[in-house]
């Protein structure tokens, strides 16, 4: 009889414990789908005493020893972070074992080298769980859409920040209170600043852009802004123009160049933005994620589902585990991402964006003209202007047309210096507005 395939589980936190539970409770079904029984060989943890529910004979603090054990066939890495996750993955490849991971931080930092190591060893590196949790998005990009030309991906890919923004908008909850809830529910990273400051979404954007545009993109290539600067005023201003505030990951293929990138390039950015409440992404609430893909032949596609949490993420991990187990039995390995297009990454300063700006001004003759002049001087065209209030308490709300981001931020800096402007009370980019 064929011996079972043995899985080494590295990490037993929010995701790891859900993966372990599923491996134990659904062992028969998983084995039937793979075509061979799948068993847990061991679970590497830092503090065994913290895992009373895991059979003691499976627990070990020696992750490296577990990964390189002769009877281990497949490795699931759900420790997170860069080290020791990277060294453990490399050790697994060297020992001829395929790896399934949920670690976007590592893949976005060192994906090219890790894929090269896996390819050299003839094994798999799969990480569907790393982007948008349970939502199948990496395999669709890598396989189903590989025959098409992708032009743009806009996603809500961080559950924690979407949960926080949804709570702020819907219930008026404070930032800290909403973050504590997201952490309690298992959505936040071990260090939640990774979520709040946009690092997690930037890592996911890098992975999406790499696959979509056949171009190596790392987290360092992604323009990143988080949500800690989003204020109640921003949320209220958004509502006034029929918009909502979301942290967006935007990956674009840009044709016809810019001053420093004359050919095609890619622009990858993560920042909060106002989007119309009629936009498909506007209704994505709580820890849900959605990824909106635009492709030449396929047109628009939207992928939606649970982007965070133990069980949903475990679903993606197990899907990958079945895939790599099948490959192993077939004596094959799936193809890694291709980087043949190798497009340049366009800097944010040259990327076209639109701004929504609120200014406190005195309602005096000439103020509007002076403000408009400042936009014009920076080459920024105004789409709409709205004034509320009179006298000393007037507010100007301006939405621009699209312009290079550097021109927009220079305009804001100049407005802050104008005597007629008492304060710039809200500045957010706008996406999807007609
Ligand atoms: N929680 C979520 O909703 C999602 C998490 N992920 C990713 O999954 C991975 C795991 O995340 P969580 O389970 O949420 O984190 P977690 O912090 O709950 O669990 C990580 C576990 O790994 C253990 N660990 C750390 N270093 C270790 C080492 N050297 N040896 C053995 N164990 C070690 C920790 O003690 C902890 O129990 C991360 O890469 C994360 O970005 C991906 C998608 C969703
Ligand atoms: N911390 C992440 C977890 C999933 O990737 C998030 O909040 O989305
Ligand atoms: Na996914």
XYZ file of C-alpha atoms and ligand atoms in Angstrom:
487
model
C 0.000 0.000 0.000
C 1.189 3.555 -0.764
C 2.429 5.396 2.291
C 0.522 8.594 3.251
C 1.871 11.982 2.207
C 3.223 13.718 5.315
C 2.786 17.430 5.965
C 4.975 19.598 8.198
C 2.982 22.532 9.610
C 5.104 25.530 10.579
C 3.204 27.851 12.931
C -0.036 27.202 14.775
C -1.602 30.623 15.285
C -4.810 31.949 13.726
C -4.244 30.317 10.330
C -2.137 27.328 11.405
C -4.634 26.104 13.972
C -7.458 26.307 11.382
C -5.314 24.384 8.864
C -4.499 21.720 11.454
C -8.152 21.337 12.406
C -9.171 20.895 8.771
C -6.357 18.399 8.119
C -7.572 16.343 11.067
C -11.323 16.671 10.564
C -11.402 16.333 6.760
C -8.577 13.814 6.415
C -10.664 11.285 4.488
C -12.022 13.769 1.943
C -8.652 15.440 1.424
C -6.978 12.060 0.956
C -9.625 11.044 -1.585
C -9.181 14.292 -3.521
C -5.393 13.970 -3.558
C -5.489 10.267 -4.344
C -3.385 9.362 -1.313
C -3.866 9.782 2.462
C -2.482 13.064 3.819
C -1.215 13.104 7.412
C 0.302 15.714 9.684
C 3.926 14.796 10.431
C 4.495 17.522 13.003
C 3.645 21.049 14.061
C 6.466 23.516 14.736
C 5.624 26.113 17.370
C 7.545 28.450 19.613
C 5.884 27.514 22.895
C 4.376 23.987 23.010
C 2.666 24.720 26.327
C 0.476 27.271 24.502
C -1.027 24.522 22.322
C -2.842 22.108 24.666
C -5.243 21.083 21.851
C -2.479 19.777 19.586
C -1.414 16.146 20.235
C 1.864 16.422 22.173
C 3.661 13.928 19.918
C 3.167 16.285 16.952
C 4.574 19.408 18.618
C 8.167 20.483 18.184
C 10.168 23.686 18.600
C 12.677 22.475 15.989
C 11.104 23.810 12.769
C 14.239 23.186 10.694
C 14.504 19.598 11.924
C 10.838 19.014 11.029
C 11.141 20.506 7.538
C 14.131 18.352 6.660
C 12.814 15.112 8.139
C 12.985 12.272 5.612
C 9.350 11.288 6.020
C 8.048 14.842 5.379
C 6.768 15.420 1.824
C 5.076 18.828 1.954
C 5.532 21.941 4.087
C 2.912 24.516 5.113
C 4.493 27.779 6.289
C 2.138 29.928 8.375
C 4.649 31.497 10.729
C 4.706 34.817 8.868
C 7.494 37.417 8.670
C 10.790 37.210 6.828
C 13.009 35.071 9.040
C 13.065 32.233 9.902
C 10.302 31.669 7.294
C 12.678 32.280 4.355
C 15.425 29.954 5.643
C 12.862 27.273 6.407
C 11.394 27.491 2.898
C 14.829 27.314 1.313
C 15.682 24.295 3.480
C 12.426 22.649 2.373
C 13.201 23.210 -1.323
C 16.736 21.925 -0.907
C 15.312 18.801 0.692
C 12.942 18.360 -2.297
C 9.722 19.408 -0.551
C 7.012 21.665 -1.982
C 5.856 24.574 0.149
C 2.448 26.163 0.636
C 2.596 29.560 2.317
C 0.316 32.439 3.333
C 3.261 34.795 3.746
C 2.780 37.843 1.502
C 5.470 39.853 3.291
C 8.108 37.288 2.351
C 6.803 36.607 -1.171
C 6.670 40.331 -1.941
C 10.195 40.858 -0.664
C 11.943 37.825 -2.061
C 9.536 36.076 -4.420
C 11.916 35.912 -7.380
C 14.691 34.169 -5.427
C 12.258 31.815 -3.706
C 10.654 30.804 -6.992
C 14.096 30.253 -8.489
C 15.024 27.981 -5.567
C 11.776 26.026 -5.908
C 12.244 25.666 -9.684
C 15.843 24.512 -9.232
C 14.633 21.817 -6.843
C 11.730 20.879 -9.151
C 9.155 21.511 -6.427
C 6.177 23.847 -5.936
C 5.769 27.146 -4.126
C 2.055 28.014 -3.886
C 0.584 30.917 -1.877
C -3.050 31.575 -2.787
C -3.762 32.467 0.860
C -1.231 35.295 0.755
C -3.505 37.611 -1.256
C -7.138 38.235 -0.321
C -7.393 35.187 1.965
C -10.014 32.726 0.773
C -10.613 34.440 -2.581
C -9.144 32.504 -5.496
C -7.219 35.267 -7.287
C -3.612 34.173 -7.777
C -4.461 30.970 -9.609
C -6.979 32.785 -11.862
C -4.259 35.317 -12.724
C -1.606 32.653 -13.181
C -3.755 30.197 -15.133
C -7.260 31.240 -16.225
C -6.309 34.759 -17.398
C -2.804 34.014 -18.638
C -3.998 34.169 -22.265
C -5.380 37.694 -21.913
C -3.786 41.166 -21.612
C -4.463 42.672 -18.205
C -4.615 46.434 -17.910
C -5.687 47.193 -14.350
C -6.395 45.630 -10.980
C -8.104 47.576 -8.216
C -8.567 45.736 -4.973
C -9.582 45.973 -1.379
C -7.026 43.477 -0.143
C -6.654 44.193 3.548
C -9.436 42.968 5.808
C -8.311 44.812 8.924
C -8.317 48.285 7.374
C -11.548 47.626 5.499
C -13.102 46.524 8.781
C -11.873 49.714 10.490
C -13.064 52.042 7.693
C -16.439 50.267 7.503
C -16.949 50.593 11.263
C -15.925 54.288 11.189
C -18.337 55.038 8.335
C -21.269 52.930 9.508
C -21.261 53.317 13.273
C -18.957 56.277 13.881
C -16.645 53.946 15.838
C -13.240 55.378 16.739
C -10.101 54.148 15.006
C -8.597 52.445 18.096
C -11.818 50.703 19.034
C -12.295 49.311 15.502
C -8.665 48.125 15.332
C -9.014 46.301 18.665
C -12.084 44.491 17.293
C -10.246 43.502 14.097
C -7.356 42.120 16.155
C -9.720 40.176 18.413
C -11.393 38.638 15.348
C -8.033 37.338 14.053
C -7.828 39.639 11.000
C -4.833 41.775 11.981
C -1.198 40.860 11.451
C 0.967 39.999 14.491
C 2.042 43.662 14.292
C -1.128 45.511 13.206
C 0.863 48.493 11.935
C 1.518 46.238 8.923
C -2.203 46.549 8.195
C -2.842 50.127 9.281
C 0.173 51.625 7.487
C -0.526 49.742 4.258
C 2.496 47.374 4.291
C 0.270 44.286 4.079
C -1.755 45.688 1.162
C 1.455 46.834 -0.570
C 2.905 43.319 -0.352
C -0.307 41.920 -1.855
C -0.292 44.589 -4.587
C 3.281 43.618 -5.504
C 2.274 39.953 -5.825
C -0.817 40.822 -7.921
C 1.136 43.153 -10.225
C 3.921 40.596 -10.727
C 1.442 37.961 -11.879
C -0.803 40.296 -13.870
C 1.946 42.032 -15.841
C 4.597 39.270 -16.060
C 7.014 41.636 -14.384
C 8.873 41.214 -11.116
C 7.448 43.788 -8.684
C 8.549 43.855 -5.059
C 7.001 45.601 -2.058
C 9.676 48.305 -2.325
C 8.310 49.234 -5.789
C 4.848 49.970 -4.409
C 3.826 53.484 -3.383
C 2.294 53.000 0.056
C 0.066 55.090 2.293
C -2.009 53.683 5.154
C -5.246 54.748 6.804
C -3.922 56.348 9.985
C -4.280 59.802 8.391
C -7.911 59.226 7.373
C -10.073 61.494 9.530
C -13.756 61.675 10.385
C -13.805 64.812 8.167
C -12.536 62.783 5.187
C -15.262 60.186 5.752
C -17.928 62.917 6.069
C -16.705 64.794 2.965
C -16.772 61.547 0.999
C -20.381 60.933 2.025
C -21.320 64.480 0.894
C -20.313 63.678 -2.677
C -21.831 60.189 -2.702
C -18.530 58.442 -2.017
C -17.036 56.156 0.580
C -13.405 55.851 1.734
C -11.533 52.600 1.031
C -7.893 51.543 1.189
C -7.221 50.564 -2.420
C -4.435 48.569 -4.007
C -4.141 49.721 -7.619
C -1.949 47.969 -10.178
C -1.921 49.493 -13.670
C -0.191 48.901 -16.929
C 0.504 52.361 -18.343
C 1.150 52.888 -22.043
C 2.762 55.836 -23.767
C 5.201 56.662 -21.130
C 6.073 59.453 -18.819
C 9.132 61.711 -18.734
C 11.310 59.043 -17.132
C 9.533 55.951 -18.522
C 8.861 56.489 -22.220
C 7.671 52.930 -22.996
C 5.049 50.816 -21.271
C 5.423 50.640 -17.514
C 3.528 49.489 -14.464
C 2.332 51.692 -11.630
C 1.515 50.037 -8.324
C 0.116 51.963 -5.374
C -1.750 51.551 -2.121
C -3.551 54.498 -0.570
C -6.910 55.490 0.837
C -9.277 56.914 -1.753
C -12.845 58.097 -2.143
C -14.875 55.899 -4.484
C -18.504 56.433 -5.535
C -20.998 54.394 -3.504
C -22.190 52.996 -6.859
C -18.749 51.457 -7.551
C -18.724 47.640 -7.104
C -15.947 47.954 -4.497
C -17.917 50.439 -2.363
C -20.240 47.768 -0.986
C -17.364 45.569 0.192
C -17.700 45.870 3.971
C -16.084 44.495 7.118
C -13.140 42.146 6.650
C -14.333 41.184 3.176
C -11.969 41.741 0.257
C -12.629 42.178 -3.442
C -10.383 42.359 -6.460
C -11.607 44.083 -9.619
C -9.679 43.026 -12.728
C -9.795 44.657 -16.160
C -8.545 42.622 -19.110
C -8.545 43.313 -22.832
C -10.654 40.359 -23.939
C -12.363 39.286 -20.723
C -13.463 42.810 -19.821
C -14.227 43.425 -16.166
C -14.147 40.681 -13.549
C -14.710 40.911 -9.834
C -13.504 38.427 -7.208
C -15.125 38.770 -3.800
C -14.991 36.965 -0.475
C -13.436 36.697 2.959
C -9.960 38.184 2.927
C -8.888 37.408 6.464
C -9.515 35.126 9.424
C -8.348 31.633 10.276
C -10.904 29.435 8.528
C -11.225 31.383 5.251
C -7.441 31.597 4.944
C -7.122 27.896 5.755
C -9.461 27.178 2.830
C -6.930 28.718 0.419
C -4.007 26.939 2.127
C -5.756 23.580 1.829
C -6.625 24.196 -1.817
C -2.937 24.745 -2.500
C -1.995 21.742 -0.392
C -4.208 19.456 -2.466
C -2.724 20.951 -5.666
C 0.912 20.480 -4.633
C 0.163 17.000 -3.274
C -1.359 16.001 -6.620
C 1.657 17.424 -8.433
C 3.945 15.445 -6.189
C 2.125 12.217 -6.916
C 2.297 13.030 -10.641
C 6.040 13.664 -10.311
C 5.540 17.176 -11.663
C 5.680 20.758 -10.484
C 3.403 23.627 -11.534
C 4.947 26.507 -13.438
C 5.985 29.548 -11.380
C 5.191 33.121 -12.419
C 6.863 34.491 -15.540
C 8.729 37.786 -15.503
C 9.410 37.945 -19.254
C 7.793 41.373 -19.818
C 10.071 42.964 -17.217
C 8.381 46.360 -17.453
C 9.738 49.412 -15.642
C 7.932 50.534 -12.510
C 6.684 54.102 -12.908
C 7.243 56.334 -9.868
C 4.169 57.627 -8.024
C 5.150 61.224 -8.810
C 4.448 60.543 -12.509
C 1.327 58.426 -11.992
C -1.930 60.206 -12.927
C -4.346 60.568 -9.989
C -7.277 62.790 -8.986
C -7.652 64.653 -5.706
C -10.566 65.783 -3.558
C -9.537 68.786 -1.451
C -11.404 70.725 1.260
C -10.161 74.182 2.187
C -11.281 76.561 4.933
C -11.230 80.037 3.435
C -12.702 83.461 4.055
C -15.596 84.147 1.670
C -14.078 87.298 0.120
C -13.864 88.464 -3.489
C -10.814 87.052 -5.229
C -10.237 84.034 -2.963
C -11.723 81.500 -5.364
C -9.765 82.989 -8.257
C -6.524 82.865 -6.252
C -7.120 79.235 -5.297
C -7.967 78.295 -8.893
C -4.838 80.089 -10.059
C -2.692 77.935 -7.756
C -4.110 74.759 -9.344
C -3.587 76.189 -12.843
C 0.011 77.149 -12.101
C 0.782 73.512 -11.296
C -0.952 72.297 -14.454
C -3.864 70.800 -12.510
C -7.305 71.215 -14.039
C -10.325 71.474 -11.736
C -13.383 69.290 -12.329
C -15.806 70.715 -9.745
C -15.834 73.391 -7.035
C -18.433 73.612 -4.298
C -18.669 76.221 -1.561
C -20.433 75.740 1.744
C -20.809 78.427 4.443
C -20.367 82.183 4.186
C -18.232 84.903 5.716
C -15.250 83.693 7.730
C -16.467 80.103 7.856
C -16.555 79.164 4.186
C -15.348 75.798 2.918
C -14.280 75.168 -0.659
C -14.505 71.576 -1.852
C -12.557 70.953 -5.037
C -12.323 67.803 -7.154
C -9.568 67.851 -9.748
C -9.188 66.151 -13.078
C -6.405 63.661 -13.370
C -2.815 64.995 -13.201
C 0.608 63.607 -12.257
C 0.573 62.939 -8.525
C 3.582 65.212 -7.947
C 1.714 68.177 -9.475
C -1.231 67.517 -7.188
C 0.842 67.238 -4.031
C 2.814 70.385 -4.973
C -0.517 72.212 -5.390
C -1.608 71.142 -1.906
C 1.711 72.298 -0.424
C 1.266 75.692 -2.136
C -2.344 76.008 -0.921
C -1.204 75.425 2.649
C 1.047 78.492 2.306
C -1.653 80.822 0.912
C -2.756 83.621 3.240
C -6.351 83.273 1.985
C -6.456 79.591 2.968
C -7.024 79.119 6.696
C -6.565 75.379 6.562
C -6.520 72.381 4.226
C -8.958 70.188 6.134
C -9.146 67.127 3.908
C -7.075 65.753 1.036
C -7.844 62.347 -0.454
C -7.404 60.821 -3.864
C -10.548 59.944 -5.813
C -11.010 56.843 -7.967
C -13.841 55.858 -10.265
C -15.614 59.241 -10.309
C -17.028 60.364 -13.701
N -4.734 35.972 9.960
C -5.169 36.150 8.723
O -6.322 36.512 8.481
C -4.276 35.903 7.568
C -2.925 35.650 7.725
N -2.135 35.437 6.642
C -0.729 35.156 6.811
O -0.603 33.889 7.447
C 0.571 33.852 8.233
C 0.210 33.484 9.653
O -0.686 34.460 10.149
P -1.483 34.263 11.523
O -1.820 32.839 11.702
O -2.552 35.267 11.520
O -0.358 34.698 12.556
P -0.248 34.283 14.097
O 0.650 35.288 14.722
O -1.589 34.068 14.680
O 0.490 32.870 14.012
C 1.826 32.688 13.722
C 2.318 31.580 14.625
O 3.638 31.227 14.254
C 4.377 31.017 15.440
N 5.807 31.181 15.170
C 6.503 32.312 14.983
N 7.808 32.042 14.781
C 7.919 30.703 14.846
C 9.005 29.799 14.704
N 10.245 30.242 14.513
N 8.774 28.483 14.803
C 7.531 28.013 15.024
N 6.449 28.820 15.170
C 6.659 30.149 15.081
C 3.837 32.070 16.404
O 4.127 31.735 17.747
C 2.345 32.029 16.089
O 1.669 31.068 16.871
C 1.221 35.222 8.064
O 2.146 35.174 7.026
C 0.049 36.101 7.675
O 0.442 37.244 6.957
C -2.614 35.437 5.359
C -3.938 35.668 5.132
C -4.868 35.945 6.219
N -3.948 41.106 8.178
C -4.463 40.697 6.919
C -4.764 39.240 6.940
C -4.967 38.687 5.606
O -4.143 38.754 4.715
C -5.737 41.474 6.614
O -6.239 42.146 7.511
O -6.181 41.422 5.476
Na -6.449 34.242 -2.116
